[in-house]
Amino acid sequence: MNVLRAAFAIALKDLRVERRNREVINAAFSFALVVLLLFSFTFDPSGEETREMSGGLLWLVFSFAGVLVLNRSFARETSNDCLDALVAAPVPGAAIFLGKALANALLLLVLELACLPVFGIFYNVRWQVNFGWLLVVFVLGTWGFTVIGTVFSALTVNVRLRELMLPLLVFPVTVPALMASVQLTTALFSGQPIAPELLWLRLLVGFDLIFTLLGVALVETLLVG
Amino acid sequence: MSKEPLIAARGVWKFFGDFAALREIDLEVAAGTTLALLGRNGAGKTTLLRMLAALSSPSRGSVTVGGWSLRQSSARARLGIIGHGIWVYDDLTAQENLEFFAGLYGIPKPQPQIDRWLESTGLTRVRHSPAREFSRGMRQRLAIARAFFHDPDILLLDEPFTALDDRAAALLSGLVEQAHAGGHTVIISTHQLREALALATDVAVLDRGRLAFRGPNTPELQAPPEDFYRQFTEQNAG
């Protein structure tokens, strides 16, 4: 079966299951809102310094909320041993990985777009100015974060302390993608053009490509013990 | 063995840490065989069956189906598996579960097959209800439909009758008999000797990870469990 078609089928299944039970999106969105609210009490929302660290603040929230999304990605398959059904099916491991990563990325993107207006109000940030480029950065940054997270989600699916292990493994490896996303987001929030920051954009694209290929190559070994 | 083997495990070892769960297994199964894979608890039946189902890879040796490695999708497409889990999604309806697996098995227009299997498993009335709302028996019947509906020519059944209600057990027995009559290959791993020997054309007995016996199912093998295993395990120890 075509890898992409199988990946879409798996992603669609994950999104359908999530639409039914909303166990991930509700928890992640509530968590993100609480963190945004708590940070807004800590910093002076009108301060120039706050705006300068706005990108970092936002991606910190996205990363923590993202781990909640990633934790359930493969764990969802452990009920009724459904992961065995996926591994035994005549689809390549790459399709399972890409399908899972796609569903995770879409869920996280929905979460990010829902948080953005709230962030704008709490921190007095004009996020609409460069929204097109901001969307590009969100898509690239989220994909980079989720491909790494999906690989480690597969790796830790049968680990007892999965919820603790996953962030410990994911955050160090995603540092380059997060740094690039933070720099670009901060620049775009400040109303600057993207041109001086193109190096970060290239880094993000390169990171996404390399880790997507690595994930595709590694996942079968991780899933078949 | 006179016929070319459809399934071949050659020199298979499986280690979990230092523990060897399977030791140098050489097992060939010809097309059309119904093989009862027997052994006491911990003999390695499930480990071997998981390997034949592409769910685990051998530490040493190789497993092939029709001459192909199980990492080939085309080899896995021939397998119908009932394992310890039921392999259905609780949050999807019966219809959606079968649609999803039809997609993974590359069945282009699956609706007639889905209708047929929902009908034969008695789930047509609840096809649009999530599996989590099903009774245990209904979930088991959905699992049977999921395993059979892509018309696999090799069935791998790990303790398939355990915890089945009467209706699901009768359904599964009928399907296994039909599969055998249709020339399909069946491997059943079970503790239920009488049922397994009634269905099987061939028998393989595992003892502490080794293949202690492999041969045709003959009337001499029809013995009570304690005697049945003793004849092979003593042979193996000797």
XYZ file of C-alpha atoms in Angstrom:
463
model
C 0.000 0.000 0.000
C 1.104 3.497 -0.769
C 2.986 4.938 2.240
C 1.272 8.310 2.124
C -2.206 6.833 1.744
C -1.607 4.567 4.752
C -0.184 7.509 6.704
C -3.309 9.573 5.972
C -5.540 6.663 7.030
C -3.677 6.379 10.351
C -3.717 10.160 10.916
C -7.430 10.312 10.116
C -8.106 7.473 12.544
C -6.183 9.252 15.323
C -7.999 12.531 14.694
C -11.358 10.750 14.621
C -10.609 9.038 17.943
C -9.524 12.382 19.399
C -12.666 14.092 18.133
C -14.712 11.452 19.946
C -12.978 11.441 23.319
C -11.124 14.820 23.338
C -8.812 13.459 25.991
C -5.707 15.165 24.611
C -6.884 18.479 23.213
C -8.934 19.427 26.302
C -6.084 18.642 28.699
C -3.421 20.344 26.563
C -5.526 23.452 25.913
C -6.457 23.843 29.590
C -2.818 23.415 30.553
C -1.666 26.004 27.985
C -4.264 28.524 29.164
C -3.277 28.109 32.803
C 0.428 28.572 32.023
C -0.262 31.634 29.857
C -2.375 33.115 32.637
C 0.238 32.416 35.330
C 3.027 33.917 33.218
C 0.920 37.008 32.590
C 0.763 37.554 36.356
C 4.533 37.155 36.611
C 5.512 39.561 33.813
C 4.303 43.051 33.111
C 2.340 42.516 29.888
C 2.990 46.031 28.625
C 6.734 45.865 29.133
C 9.063 45.963 26.116
C 11.157 43.169 27.631
C 8.103 40.943 27.816
C 7.526 41.433 24.115
C 11.151 40.584 23.428
C 10.774 37.267 25.187
C 7.282 36.673 23.810
C 8.474 34.072 21.278
C 10.263 32.087 23.964
C 7.281 32.290 26.276
C 4.894 31.093 23.624
C 7.056 28.166 22.473
C 7.636 27.138 26.068
C 3.883 26.806 26.475
C 3.568 25.001 23.123
C 6.349 22.564 24.072
C 4.885 21.634 27.441
C 1.386 21.295 26.011
C 2.872 19.409 23.048
C 4.331 16.767 25.346
C 0.798 16.051 26.583
C -0.260 15.480 22.964
C 2.779 13.292 22.220
C 2.384 11.201 25.357
C -0.939 9.848 24.130
C 0.158 9.296 20.539
C 1.384 5.696 20.793
C -0.072 5.116 24.259
C -3.497 5.329 22.593
C -2.569 2.165 20.688
C -1.835 0.105 23.788
C -5.511 -0.298 24.660
C -6.656 -3.675 23.232
C -3.076 -4.138 21.877
C -3.944 -2.075 18.804
C -0.276 -1.272 18.234
C 0.208 -4.942 17.302
C -2.551 -4.552 14.730
C -0.702 -1.624 13.151
C 2.674 -3.394 13.156
C 1.224 -6.598 11.686
C -0.686 -4.732 8.973
C 0.881 -4.676 5.498
C 1.983 -1.061 5.767
C 5.578 0.109 6.179
C 6.706 1.419 9.549
C 7.260 4.768 7.807
C 3.502 5.048 7.229
C 2.785 4.475 10.922
C 5.372 7.093 11.876
C 4.218 9.691 9.339
C 0.545 9.121 10.170
C 1.169 9.542 13.868
C 3.402 12.603 13.333
C 0.803 14.195 11.059
C -2.018 13.702 13.581
C 0.166 15.044 16.408
C 1.255 18.058 14.359
C -2.336 18.914 13.381
C -3.554 18.632 16.975
C -0.700 20.803 18.186
C -1.296 23.370 15.431
C -4.973 23.643 16.397
C -3.870 24.157 19.987
C -1.328 26.814 18.971
C -3.821 28.728 16.848
C -6.347 28.622 19.685
C -3.746 29.936 22.149
C -2.504 32.738 19.901
C -5.380 35.228 20.417
C -5.316 34.550 24.159
C -1.584 35.208 24.161
C -2.137 38.427 22.188
C -4.618 39.715 24.778
C -2.623 38.688 27.882
C 0.719 40.008 26.629
C -0.415 42.872 24.406
C 1.257 41.338 21.342
C 0.070 42.157 17.808
C 0.282 38.703 16.288
C -1.890 39.566 13.258
C 0.777 41.775 11.632
C 2.873 38.979 10.124
C 0.315 36.205 10.435
C 1.236 34.516 7.135
C 4.887 34.098 8.091
C 3.917 33.261 11.652
C 1.826 30.400 10.306
C 4.813 29.147 8.284
C 6.994 29.227 11.416
C 4.331 27.469 13.469
C 3.977 24.716 10.858
C 7.743 24.166 10.526
C 8.462 24.426 14.264
C 5.561 22.149 15.152
C 6.582 19.550 12.575
C 10.165 19.530 13.899
C 8.919 19.126 17.462
C 6.407 16.417 16.613
C 8.685 14.241 14.454
C 11.161 14.012 17.341
C 8.321 13.545 19.798
C 6.700 10.839 17.707
C 9.937 8.838 17.514
C 10.372 9.037 21.288
C 6.688 8.351 21.854
C 7.176 5.068 19.956
C 10.338 4.358 21.937
C 8.724 4.941 25.334
C 5.314 3.418 24.641
C 5.966 0.424 26.890
C 8.032 2.272 29.497
C 6.426 2.527 32.930
C 7.487 6.154 33.537
C 6.555 7.189 30.025
C 5.100 10.576 31.052
C 8.383 11.504 32.726
C 10.728 9.956 30.175
C 9.214 11.549 27.101
C 9.965 15.222 27.933
C 13.431 14.265 29.200
C 14.199 12.722 25.823
C 12.363 15.181 23.580
C 13.455 18.579 24.886
C 17.245 18.238 24.496
C 16.954 16.980 20.923
C 14.453 19.638 19.856
C 16.594 22.552 21.106
C 17.713 23.668 17.591
C 14.134 23.658 16.263
C 12.819 25.452 19.332
C 15.611 28.073 19.187
C 14.867 28.787 15.545
C 11.121 28.956 16.191
C 11.618 31.295 19.152
C 13.889 33.661 17.197
C 11.555 33.791 14.227
C 8.405 34.203 16.329
C 9.926 37.011 18.399
C 11.056 38.816 15.254
C 7.617 38.480 13.674
C 5.852 39.687 16.841
C 8.098 42.775 16.761
C 6.828 43.548 13.278
C 10.236 42.966 11.670
C 10.490 41.530 8.139
C 11.535 37.897 7.870
C 14.537 38.585 5.580
C 17.228 39.086 8.300
C 16.097 35.878 9.994
C 16.236 33.621 6.944
C 19.136 31.653 8.419
C 16.869 30.484 11.250
C 14.184 29.567 8.737
C 16.708 27.488 6.763
C 17.831 25.795 9.966
C 14.225 24.917 10.760
C 13.621 23.458 7.290
C 16.880 21.466 7.465
C 16.050 20.177 10.943
C 12.599 19.059 9.802
C 13.973 17.247 6.758
C 16.787 15.468 8.583
C 14.692 14.293 11.510
C 11.769 13.266 9.322
C 14.130 11.036 7.323
C 15.721 9.702 10.517
C 12.303 8.924 11.990
C 11.221 7.123 8.822
C 14.408 5.057 8.904
C 14.303 4.236 12.626
C 10.690 3.632 13.475
C 10.392 0.063 12.191
C 13.278 -1.037 14.409
C 11.623 0.663 17.380
C 8.236 -0.928 16.818
C 9.283 -4.515 16.087
C 11.134 -5.772 19.155
C 7.927 -32.783 4.181
C 6.743 -33.370 0.661
C 5.253 -29.948 -0.118
C 7.194 -26.689 -0.392
C 6.888 -24.875 2.983
C 4.668 -21.797 3.025
C 5.966 -20.725 6.424
C 9.555 -21.431 7.386
C 11.363 -20.615 10.621
C 15.019 -21.532 10.334
C 17.486 -21.588 13.210
C 15.350 -19.172 15.204
C 16.503 -17.989 18.606
C 14.840 -15.321 20.698
C 16.535 -13.755 23.694
C 14.961 -11.503 26.311
C 18.116 -10.237 27.981
C 20.080 -13.394 28.772
C 17.025 -15.619 28.755
C 16.541 -17.693 25.617
C 12.775 -17.927 25.062
C 13.280 -19.851 21.800
C 16.256 -22.092 21.028
C 17.158 -23.010 17.487
C 13.648 -23.555 16.181
C 13.407 -25.123 12.732
C 9.784 -25.289 11.714
C 8.288 -25.613 8.263
C 4.565 -25.465 7.570
C 3.191 -26.437 4.170
C 0.218 -24.668 2.585
C -3.092 -26.204 3.627
C -1.777 -27.469 6.963
C -3.606 -26.882 10.226
C -0.875 -26.978 12.820
C -1.554 -27.178 16.549
C 1.295 -25.435 18.347
C 1.280 -26.957 21.808
C 3.304 -26.679 24.968
C 3.091 -25.914 28.643
C 3.054 -22.354 30.007
C 6.317 -20.590 29.193
C 7.249 -23.066 26.464
C 7.576 -20.245 23.919
C 4.347 -20.663 21.924
C 3.330 -17.007 22.018
C 6.892 -15.845 21.345
C 7.070 -18.041 18.258
C 3.621 -17.029 17.076
C 4.444 -13.322 17.518
C 7.490 -13.892 15.344
C 5.415 -15.600 12.667
C 3.012 -12.645 12.884
C 5.812 -10.090 12.266
C 5.308 -8.595 15.733
C 8.761 -9.552 16.922
C 11.995 -10.265 15.124
C 14.252 -13.260 15.802
C 17.494 -12.627 17.700
C 19.055 -15.206 15.375
C 17.709 -17.089 12.383
C 15.001 -16.151 9.913
C 11.265 -16.401 9.391
C 9.758 -16.343 5.900
C 6.266 -16.561 4.430
C 6.093 -17.788 0.859
C 9.835 -17.230 0.657
C 9.513 -13.571 1.673
C 10.736 -11.916 4.837
C 7.904 -10.689 7.039
C 9.260 -7.160 6.717
C 7.765 -7.280 3.208
C 4.247 -5.851 3.305
C 3.058 -8.432 0.755
C 3.975 -11.255 3.155
C 2.095 -9.615 6.051
C -0.991 -9.057 3.879
C -1.479 -12.841 3.802
C -1.787 -13.123 7.579
C -4.962 -13.093 9.641
C -4.136 -12.885 13.329
C -6.038 -13.352 16.552
C -3.762 -12.620 19.482
C -4.234 -11.966 23.165
C -5.632 -8.459 22.561
C -8.721 -7.908 20.443
C -7.057 -5.252 18.240
C -10.083 -3.014 17.828
C -10.435 0.664 18.673
C -12.967 1.328 21.411
C -13.674 4.867 20.224
C -14.447 3.810 16.659
C -17.678 2.154 15.590
C -17.714 -1.411 14.258
C -18.081 0.004 10.744
C -15.192 2.459 11.231
C -12.929 -0.213 12.713
C -13.398 -2.446 9.683
C -13.069 0.523 7.282
C -9.789 1.493 8.902
C -8.318 -2.001 8.631
C -9.652 -2.310 5.083
C -7.619 0.808 4.289
C -4.477 -0.653 5.837
C -4.956 -3.930 3.923
C -5.475 -2.034 0.673
C -9.019 -3.267 0.025
C -10.331 -0.743 -2.538
C -14.134 -0.979 -2.102
C -14.582 -2.709 1.235
C -18.264 -2.016 1.940
C -19.678 -5.333 0.601
C -17.082 -7.265 2.666
C -17.785 -5.150 5.742
C -21.534 -5.753 5.333
C -20.967 -9.492 4.952
C -18.756 -9.756 8.032
C -20.984 -7.574 10.198
C -23.882 -9.781 9.152
C -22.074 -13.053 9.862
C -20.856 -11.822 13.252
C -24.310 -10.489 14.182
C -23.151 -6.873 14.495
C -25.144 -5.241 11.693
C -27.630 -3.694 14.127
C -24.864 -2.000 16.141
C -22.533 -1.145 13.258
C -22.637 2.595 14.049
C -22.090 2.212 17.791
C -18.624 2.668 19.277
C -16.947 -0.625 20.214
C -16.620 0.599 23.817
C -20.403 0.233 24.162
C -20.276 -3.420 23.079
C -20.532 -6.408 25.381
C -17.430 -8.579 25.687
C -18.868 -11.165 23.294
C -19.681 -8.524 20.686
C -16.161 -7.109 20.897
C -14.743 -10.603 20.421
C -16.914 -11.121 17.355
C -15.742 -7.782 15.963
C -12.162 -8.961 16.555
C -12.910 -12.130 14.586
C -14.369 -10.060 11.722
C -11.263 -7.825 11.811
C -8.958 -10.859 11.577
C -10.826 -12.641 8.774
C -12.386 -10.012 6.551
C -9.370 -9.404 4.293
C -9.552 -13.116 3.412
C -6.088 -14.138 4.656
C -4.664 -17.440 3.446
C -2.657 -17.912 6.650
C -4.329 -17.770 10.062
C -2.269 -17.344 13.219
C -4.406 -17.912 16.287
C -2.920 -17.492 19.743
C -5.176 -19.032 22.409
C -8.131 -18.083 20.225
C -10.839 -19.798 22.271
C -9.753 -18.387 25.632
C -12.463 -16.189 27.180
C -14.712 -16.441 24.122
C -18.414 -16.723 24.794
C -20.263 -19.672 23.252
C -21.441 -17.745 20.221
C -18.002 -16.337 19.410
C -16.361 -19.753 19.990
C -18.822 -21.441 17.639
C -18.273 -18.718 15.040
C -14.504 -19.069 15.274
C -14.563 -22.894 15.143
C -16.713 -22.731 12.021
C -14.378 -20.226 10.387
C -11.284 -22.283 11.180
C -12.921 -25.409 9.743
C -13.953 -23.450 6.646
C -10.435 -22.083 6.280
C -8.967 -25.569 6.504
C -11.505 -26.933 4.010
C -10.624 -24.056 1.682
C -6.950 -25.038 1.736
C -5.837 -22.179 3.974
C -2.989 -22.607 6.411
C -3.802 -22.363 10.105
C -1.501 -22.309 13.129
C -3.269 -22.522 16.479
C -1.405 -22.090 19.712
C -3.484 -23.323 22.614
C -3.656 -25.137 25.937
C -6.935 -26.741 24.944
C -5.496 -30.020 23.661
C -8.736 -31.731 22.750
C -10.040 -28.850 20.603
C -6.651 -28.331 18.967
C -6.124 -32.006 18.137
C -9.661 -32.232 16.749
C -8.861 -29.465 14.252
C -5.189 -30.099 13.496
C -3.590 -32.058 10.676
C -0.148 -31.533 12.204
C 1.248 -31.019 15.676
C 4.286 -29.155 16.993
C 5.190 -29.277 20.658
C 7.461 -26.725 22.296
C 9.262 -27.484 25.511
C 11.288 -24.777 27.268
C 11.916 -22.957 23.999
C 12.884 -26.035 21.988
C 10.864 -27.809 19.341
C 10.286 -31.143 21.094
C 8.040 -32.716 18.459
C 6.867 -31.973 14.938
C 4.761 -34.413 12.982
C 1.347 -35.360 11.679
C -1.607 -35.583 14.026
C -2.135 -39.325 14.598
C -4.517 -41.224 16.889
C -1.532 -42.131 19.110
C -1.233 -38.486 20.078
C -4.754 -38.369 21.529
C -3.761 -38.694 25.183
C -4.731 -36.815 28.365
C -2.658 -33.656 28.882
C -0.308 -34.995 31.575
C 0.675 -37.997 29.426
C 0.622 -36.001 26.247
C 3.345 -33.563 27.305
C 5.348 -36.147 29.249
C 6.039 -38.221 26.145
C 7.735 -35.251 24.458
C 9.395 -33.548 27.412
C 11.018 -36.816 28.545
C 12.165 -37.421 24.987
C 13.602 -33.904 24.938
C 15.349 -34.328 28.284
C 16.822 -37.560 27.065
